[in-house]
Short mmCIF file of C-alpha atoms (C1' of nucleotides) in Angstrom, two decimals:
data_model
loop_
_atom_site.label_atom_id
_atom_site.label_comp_id
_atom_site.label_asym_id
_atom_site.label_seq_id
_atom_site.Cartn_x
_atom_site.Cartn_y
_atom_site.Cartn_z
CA MET A 15 -15.66 9.96 16.64
CA MET A 16 -16.42 9.47 12.94
CA ILE A 17 -13.84 8.44 10.38
CA ALA A 18 -13.44 11.97 9.01
CA GLU A 19 -12.32 13.31 12.39
CA VAL A 20 -9.96 10.42 13.04
CA SER A 21 -8.47 10.83 9.59
CA GLU A 22 -7.99 14.55 10.23
CA LYS A 23 -6.65 14.12 13.76
CA PHE A 24 -3.98 11.55 12.92
CA ASP A 25 -3.42 12.61 9.36
CA VAL A 26 -4.20 9.19 7.95
CA PRO A 27 -6.43 9.01 4.85
CA GLN A 28 -9.89 7.53 5.38
CA ASP A 29 -9.15 4.89 2.79
CA THR A 30 -6.08 3.87 4.73
CA LEU A 31 -8.04 3.67 7.99
CA ARG A 32 -10.59 1.36 6.32
CA TYR A 33 -7.81 -0.63 4.71
CA TYR A 34 -6.00 -1.09 8.02
CA GLU A 35 -9.17 -2.34 9.65
CA ARG A 36 -9.97 -4.61 6.74
CA ILE A 37 -6.63 -6.39 6.90
CA GLY A 38 -6.67 -6.60 10.70
CA LEU A 39 -3.99 -4.02 11.35
CA ILE A 40 -6.33 -2.42 13.85
CA PRO A 41 -9.11 -4.25 15.68
CA ARG A 42 -12.59 -3.89 14.24
CA VAL A 43 -14.19 -0.54 15.02
CA ASN A 44 -17.81 -0.44 16.26
CA ARG A 45 -20.52 0.95 13.97
CA ASN A 46 -23.30 3.28 15.11
CA LYS A 47 -27.04 2.73 14.37
CA SER A 48 -26.56 3.88 10.79
CA GLY A 49 -23.66 1.50 10.24
CA ASN A 50 -20.87 4.08 10.27
CA ARG A 51 -17.60 3.63 12.14
CA ASP A 52 -17.61 5.25 15.57
CA TYR A 53 -14.07 5.30 16.92
CA MET A 54 -13.70 4.94 20.71
CA GLU A 55 -10.68 6.19 22.67
CA GLU A 56 -9.22 2.69 22.41
CA ASP A 57 -9.58 2.62 18.61
CA CYS A 58 -7.83 5.96 18.33
CA LYS A 59 -4.94 4.66 20.40
CA TRP A 60 -4.57 1.78 18.01
CA VAL A 61 -4.61 4.10 15.02
CA GLU A 62 -1.95 6.27 16.57
CA PHE A 63 0.16 3.29 17.59
CA ILE A 64 0.03 1.73 14.14
CA LYS A 65 0.79 5.04 12.46
CA CYS A 66 3.86 5.39 14.66
CA MET A 67 5.07 1.84 14.02
CA ARG A 68 4.48 2.05 10.30
CA GLY A 69 6.33 5.36 10.24
CA ALA A 70 9.36 3.58 11.67
CA GLY A 71 9.13 0.96 8.96
CA LEU A 72 7.72 -2.03 10.86
CA PRO A 73 6.08 -4.18 8.20
CA ILE A 74 2.30 -4.42 8.11
CA GLU A 75 2.53 -8.20 8.20
CA VAL A 76 4.27 -8.16 11.58
CA LEU A 77 1.88 -5.62 13.02
CA ILE A 78 -1.11 -7.69 11.89
CA GLU A 79 0.40 -10.60 13.75
CA TYR A 80 0.83 -8.45 16.84
CA VAL A 81 -2.78 -7.27 16.77
CA GLY A 82 -3.94 -10.83 16.22
CA LEU A 83 -1.98 -12.04 19.22
CA PHE A 84 -3.32 -9.20 21.32
CA GLN A 85 -6.85 -10.18 20.48
CA GLN A 86 -6.18 -13.76 21.52
CA GLY A 87 -5.65 -12.60 25.10
CA ASP A 88 -3.10 -13.03 27.82
CA GLU A 89 -1.69 -16.39 26.83
CA THR A 90 0.09 -14.60 23.99
CA ILE A 91 1.92 -12.07 26.16
CA GLU A 92 5.23 -13.88 25.97
CA THR A 93 4.95 -14.22 22.19
CA ARG A 94 4.06 -10.58 21.79
CA LYS A 95 7.04 -9.60 23.90
CA ARG A 96 9.37 -11.65 21.73
CA LEU A 97 7.86 -10.12 18.61
CA LEU A 98 8.48 -6.62 19.93
CA ILE A 99 12.04 -7.46 20.96
CA GLU A 100 12.78 -8.75 17.48
CA GLN A 101 11.34 -5.61 15.93
CA ARG A 102 13.34 -3.44 18.29
CA LYS A 103 16.49 -5.23 17.23
CA GLN A 104 15.79 -4.58 13.58
CA LEU A 105 14.84 -0.99 14.26
CA ILE A 106 18.14 -0.36 16.05
CA THR A 107 19.99 -1.75 13.04
CA ARG A 108 18.07 0.51 10.68
CA ILE A 109 18.75 3.55 12.84
CA GLU A 110 22.45 2.74 12.93
CA ASP A 111 22.53 2.38 9.14
CA MET A 112 20.77 5.67 8.72
CA LYS A 113 23.12 7.44 11.09
CA LYS A 114 26.07 6.22 9.08
CA THR A 115 24.43 7.41 5.90
CA LEU A 116 23.75 10.76 7.55
CA GLU A 117 27.42 11.16 8.42
CA ARG A 118 28.34 10.35 4.87
CA LEU A 119 25.85 12.87 3.55
CA ASP A 120 27.26 15.46 5.95
CA TYR A 121 30.75 14.79 4.73
CA LYS A 122 29.72 15.07 1.10
CA ILE A 123 27.99 18.33 1.80
CA THR A 124 31.12 19.84 3.35
CA VAL A 125 33.06 18.74 0.29
CA TYR A 126 30.48 20.42 -1.92
CA GLU A 127 30.69 23.52 0.24
CA GLN A 128 34.40 23.76 -0.50
CA ALA A 129 33.80 23.07 -4.16
CA VAL A 130 31.32 25.92 -4.34
CA VAL A 131 33.77 28.27 -2.71
CA GLN A 132 36.36 27.06 -5.19
CA THR A 133 34.02 27.76 -8.08
CA GLU A 134 33.36 31.24 -6.79
CA LYS A 135 37.07 31.94 -6.62
CA THR A 136 37.50 30.63 -10.13
CA LEU A 137 34.77 32.95 -11.32
CA ARG A 138 36.65 35.85 -9.81
CA ARG A 139 39.95 34.74 -11.40
CA PRO A 140 38.77 33.06 -14.61
CA ALA A 141 42.41 32.55 -15.66
CA ASP A 142 43.27 29.36 -13.78
CA TYR A 143 41.04 26.99 -15.67
CA PHE A 144 43.98 24.59 -15.70
CA CYS A 145 42.68 23.32 -12.35
CA GLY A 146 40.63 21.07 -14.57
CA LYS A 147 37.34 19.53 -13.55
CA ASN A 148 37.40 19.98 -9.79
CA SER A 149 35.22 16.91 -9.91
CA VAL A 150 33.48 16.63 -6.58
CA ASP A 151 32.10 13.25 -5.58
CA GLY A 152 34.43 10.74 -4.12
CA ASN A 153 31.17 8.90 -3.34
CA MET B 13 35.19 -6.91 -12.33
CA MET B 14 32.25 -8.83 -13.76
CA ILE B 15 28.68 -8.43 -12.57
CA ALA B 16 28.75 -11.65 -10.53
CA GLU B 17 31.64 -10.42 -8.39
CA VAL B 18 30.13 -7.00 -7.89
CA SER B 19 26.83 -8.58 -6.94
CA GLU B 20 28.61 -10.82 -4.45
CA LYS B 21 30.84 -8.11 -3.06
CA PHE B 22 28.08 -5.60 -2.34
CA ASP B 23 25.30 -8.09 -1.82
CA VAL B 24 23.12 -6.56 -4.52
CA PRO B 25 21.37 -8.96 -6.93
CA GLN B 26 22.62 -8.92 -10.51
CA ASP B 27 19.16 -8.01 -11.70
CA THR B 28 19.16 -5.03 -9.41
CA LEU B 29 22.54 -3.90 -10.65
CA ARG B 30 21.28 -4.05 -14.25
CA TYR B 31 18.09 -2.33 -13.26
CA TYR B 32 19.94 0.48 -11.50
CA GLU B 33 22.07 1.05 -14.56
CA ARG B 34 19.08 0.92 -16.89
CA ILE B 35 17.23 3.63 -15.04
CA GLY B 36 20.29 5.81 -14.61
CA LEU B 37 20.77 5.24 -10.90
CA ILE B 38 24.40 4.48 -11.62
CA PRO B 39 26.31 5.76 -14.65
CA ARG B 40 26.64 3.38 -17.56
CA VAL B 41 29.22 0.66 -16.99
CA ASN B 42 31.72 -0.16 -19.75
CA ARG B 43 31.43 -3.49 -21.57
CA ASN B 44 34.37 -5.71 -22.46
CA LYS B 45 35.04 -7.15 -25.95
CA SER B 46 32.31 -9.75 -25.46
CA GLY B 47 29.77 -7.15 -24.45
CA ASN B 48 29.69 -7.94 -20.74
CA ARG B 49 29.80 -5.33 -18.00
CA ASP B 50 33.28 -4.73 -16.63
CA TYR B 51 33.03 -2.65 -13.48
CA MET B 52 35.89 -0.23 -12.78
CA GLU B 53 36.79 1.06 -9.32
CA GLU B 54 34.63 4.11 -10.01
CA ASP B 55 31.59 2.00 -10.91
CA CYS B 56 31.96 0.00 -7.72
CA LYS B 57 32.04 3.20 -5.71
CA TRP B 58 28.76 4.23 -7.29
CA VAL B 59 27.20 0.88 -6.52
CA GLU B 60 28.29 1.09 -2.91
CA PHE B 61 27.13 4.70 -2.61
CA ILE B 62 23.73 3.97 -4.07
CA LYS B 63 23.30 0.90 -1.93
CA CYS B 64 24.03 2.96 1.15
CA MET B 65 21.66 5.78 0.18
CA ARG B 66 18.87 3.39 -0.76
CA GLY B 67 19.35 1.60 2.52
CA ALA B 68 18.68 4.86 4.32
CA GLY B 69 15.49 5.30 2.31
CA LEU B 70 16.49 8.00 -0.16
CA PRO B 71 14.10 7.56 -3.08
CA ILE B 72 15.42 6.23 -6.36
CA GLU B 73 13.95 9.21 -8.18
CA VAL B 74 16.08 11.67 -6.20
CA LEU B 75 19.22 9.59 -6.63
CA ILE B 76 18.65 9.39 -10.38
CA GLU B 77 18.48 13.16 -10.41
CA TYR B 78 21.71 13.36 -8.44
CA VAL B 79 23.53 11.04 -10.82
CA GLY B 80 22.15 12.98 -13.76
CA LEU B 81 23.41 16.25 -12.34
CA PHE B 82 26.78 14.71 -11.62
CA GLN B 83 27.11 13.64 -15.22
CA GLN B 84 26.33 17.15 -16.42
CA GLY B 85 29.54 18.38 -14.82
CA ASP B 86 30.63 21.15 -12.52
CA GLU B 87 27.93 23.68 -13.30
CA THR B 88 25.57 21.53 -11.26
CA ILE B 89 27.64 21.48 -8.08
CA GLU B 90 25.45 24.03 -6.33
CA THR B 91 22.28 22.15 -7.29
CA ARG B 92 23.70 18.85 -6.15
CA LYS B 93 24.68 20.40 -2.84
CA ARG B 94 21.15 21.67 -2.30
CA LEU B 95 19.73 18.27 -3.19
CA LEU B 96 21.95 16.59 -0.64
CA ILE B 97 21.07 19.15 2.02
CA GLU B 98 17.37 18.55 1.44
CA GLN B 99 17.86 14.80 1.70
CA ARG B 100 19.90 15.21 4.85
CA LYS B 101 17.07 17.21 6.37
CA GLN B 102 14.55 14.48 5.60
CA LEU B 103 16.89 11.78 6.82
CA ILE B 104 17.31 13.56 10.16
CA THR B 105 13.53 13.70 10.52
CA ARG B 106 13.22 10.00 9.78
CA ILE B 107 15.93 9.14 12.28
CA GLU B 108 14.21 11.23 14.95
CA ASP B 109 10.89 9.50 14.27
CA MET B 110 12.51 6.13 14.50
CA LYS B 111 14.24 6.98 17.74
CA LYS B 112 10.91 7.96 19.26
CA THR B 113 9.38 4.73 18.07
CA LEU B 114 12.31 2.84 19.52
CA GLU B 115 11.74 4.42 22.92
CA ARG B 116 8.12 3.49 22.73
CA LEU B 117 8.98 -0.06 21.82
CA ASP B 118 11.42 -0.18 24.72
CA TYR B 119 8.77 1.02 27.09
CA LYS B 120 6.24 -1.53 25.84
CA ILE B 121 8.78 -4.28 26.24
CA THR B 122 9.42 -3.36 29.87
CA VAL B 123 5.68 -3.44 30.48
CA TYR B 124 5.52 -6.88 28.90
CA GLU B 125 8.44 -7.97 31.03
CA GLN B 126 6.45 -7.12 34.14
CA ALA B 127 3.36 -8.78 32.74
CA VAL B 128 5.29 -11.98 32.16
CA VAL B 129 6.60 -11.92 35.73
CA GLN B 130 3.05 -11.32 36.89
CA THR B 131 1.84 -14.30 34.89
CA GLU B 132 4.54 -16.49 36.37
CA LYS B 133 3.52 -15.47 39.89
CA THR B 134 -0.08 -16.23 39.06
CA LEU B 135 0.93 -19.65 37.84
CA ARG B 136 2.62 -20.27 41.17
CA ARG B 137 -0.43 -19.07 43.18
CA PRO B 138 -3.31 -20.01 40.87
CA ALA B 139 -5.81 -18.73 43.44
CA ASP B 140 -5.83 -15.02 42.69
CA TYR B 141 -7.47 -15.14 39.30
CA PHE B 142 -9.55 -12.15 40.49
CA CYS B 143 -6.76 -9.94 39.19
CA GLY B 144 -8.71 -10.22 35.97
CA LYS B 145 -7.17 -9.82 32.51
CA ASN B 146 -3.94 -8.05 33.29
CA SER B 147 -4.36 -6.74 29.77
CA VAL B 148 -1.02 -5.36 28.68
CA ASP B 149 -0.95 -2.84 25.86
CA GLY B 150 -1.61 0.74 26.67
CA ASN B 151 -0.36 1.26 23.08
"C1'" DG C 30 -40.37 13.80 -0.96
"C1'" DC C 31 -36.05 14.92 -3.03
"C1'" DT C 32 -31.33 16.20 -3.00
"C1'" DT C 33 -26.93 16.49 -0.80
"C1'" DG C 34 -23.20 14.64 1.48
"C1'" DA C 35 -20.86 11.47 4.50
"C1'" DC C 36 -20.59 7.23 5.00
"C1'" DT C 37 -20.70 1.80 3.78
"C1'" DT C 38 -18.79 -2.43 1.07
"C1'" DG C 39 -16.04 -5.38 -2.10
"C1'" DG C 40 -13.05 -5.11 -5.50
"C1'" DA C 41 -10.08 -2.92 -8.97
"C1'" DG C 42 -6.18 0.16 -9.94
"C1'" DT C 43 -1.73 2.44 -8.83
"C1'" DT C 44 3.09 3.21 -7.46
"C1'" DA C 45 7.77 2.14 -6.22
"C1'" DA C 46 11.12 -0.99 -6.44
"C1'" DC C 47 12.44 -4.69 -7.70
"C1'" DT C 48 12.56 -9.63 -9.87
"C1'" DC C 49 11.89 -12.80 -13.40
"C1'" DT C 50 11.60 -14.55 -18.25
"C1'" DA C 51 12.76 -15.42 -22.99
"C1'" DA C 52 15.63 -15.30 -26.59
"C1'" DG C 53 20.12 -14.71 -27.86
"C1'" DT C 54 25.55 -14.26 -27.68
"C1'" DG C 55 30.20 -15.30 -26.31
"C1'" DT C 56 33.86 -18.23 -23.61
"C1'" DT C 57 35.35 -22.46 -21.57
"C1'" DA C 58 35.74 -27.46 -20.85
"C1'" DT C 59 35.29 -32.02 -22.71
"C1'" DA D 9 32.25 -29.06 -32.06
"C1'" DT D 10 29.08 -29.34 -28.75
"C1'" DA D 11 27.53 -28.75 -24.16
"C1'" DA D 12 27.53 -25.85 -20.14
"C1'" DC D 13 27.57 -21.53 -18.34
"C1'" DA D 14 27.80 -16.51 -17.58
"C1'" DC D 15 26.40 -13.00 -19.55
"C1'" DT D 16 23.33 -9.69 -22.76
"C1'" DT D 17 18.66 -7.20 -23.85
"C1'" DA D 18 13.76 -5.71 -23.70
"C1'" DG D 19 9.92 -6.44 -21.55
"C1'" DA D 20 6.66 -8.81 -18.43
"C1'" DG D 21 5.49 -10.10 -13.69
"C1'" DT D 22 5.53 -9.52 -8.59
"C1'" DT D 23 5.08 -7.49 -3.98
"C1'" DA D 24 3.87 -4.22 -0.46
"C1'" DA D 25 1.15 -0.71 0.68
"C1'" DC D 26 -1.86 1.91 -0.35
"C1'" DT D 27 -5.63 4.54 -3.20
"C1'" DC D 28 -9.51 4.76 -5.99
"C1'" DC D 29 -14.07 3.36 -7.74
"C1'" DA D 30 -18.93 1.87 -8.15
"C1'" DA D 31 -22.99 0.92 -6.18
"C1'" DG D 32 -25.63 1.46 -2.31
"C1'" DT D 33 -27.40 3.27 2.53
"C1'" DC D 34 -28.67 6.75 5.78
"C1'" DA D 35 -29.75 11.31 8.00
"C1'" DA D 36 -30.35 16.30 7.43
"C1'" DG D 37 -32.01 20.33 5.06
"C1'" DC D 38 -35.18 22.60 1.67
#
DNA sequence: GCTTGACTTGGAGTTAACTCTAAGTGTTAT
DNA sequence: ATAACACTTAGAGTTAACTCCAAGTCAAGC
């Protein structure tokens, strides 16, 4: 599989694929006789894995370390496990934060919904302007 | 409330607070007689709100737009609502992605757990090296 | 045999989001 | 009244993560 296909398949720019390989975020990909990258099944799995992890916000630095450990073989299994556990912990925290923010956003939106209805009423009865700024946004 | 207290209270660096104000991410804060920022209740609410939204990954650009709309008054309520709904949508997607990644991380960790146990057994019975690299990482 | 197009490399440039610096002002403690 | 300190501003510098560029190679088609 050439870089163009891999890029297409996983929706990762070619430049990014080369960059990831260059910095050791994915193990080195074999080249064919003409020197071009030829991605094996294994390489594709790495690309997909890294894309997934990056999408969840795991820092490149940490992932480089993980790949490095992997390439050092089985003595690093324990270390890799600990690395993943630490990342899981941080990911859970981020998800919790985001859920809270989502609830807040939901609440704000319901408030805006009411405000819009209010505005529509006002438009129908333009007399009661005395309501003043019905300033939405309690933050 | 002076900038040092606000910085402390919300755990946002002073430089970041100034930066946020400069770029319009929070409305301009009043200065006292000696020209220093004096944060009112309202300003603090903005700081806290922005911190929360940034923490969930909403881009600064979008938040600047929101603040700008807010300052234009009630005619922008509908627009602000739509902006929030769009951001909510994207936030939900991000949370879903992260949850999937979390599951994957969890799975990998269980695999590593078994691998570690396996390694420990091997250490106890050093004979069966024929098991070969019990290469963890199906990605 | 020449052009076209996909690839290669190392290195430079970009973007978002801070973070720091320099030069200056005002308030407080000795 | 002078030193120490918290603040001010505009602007420069940094970091992470790409993204682009220039110069060159290789295989396929006319």
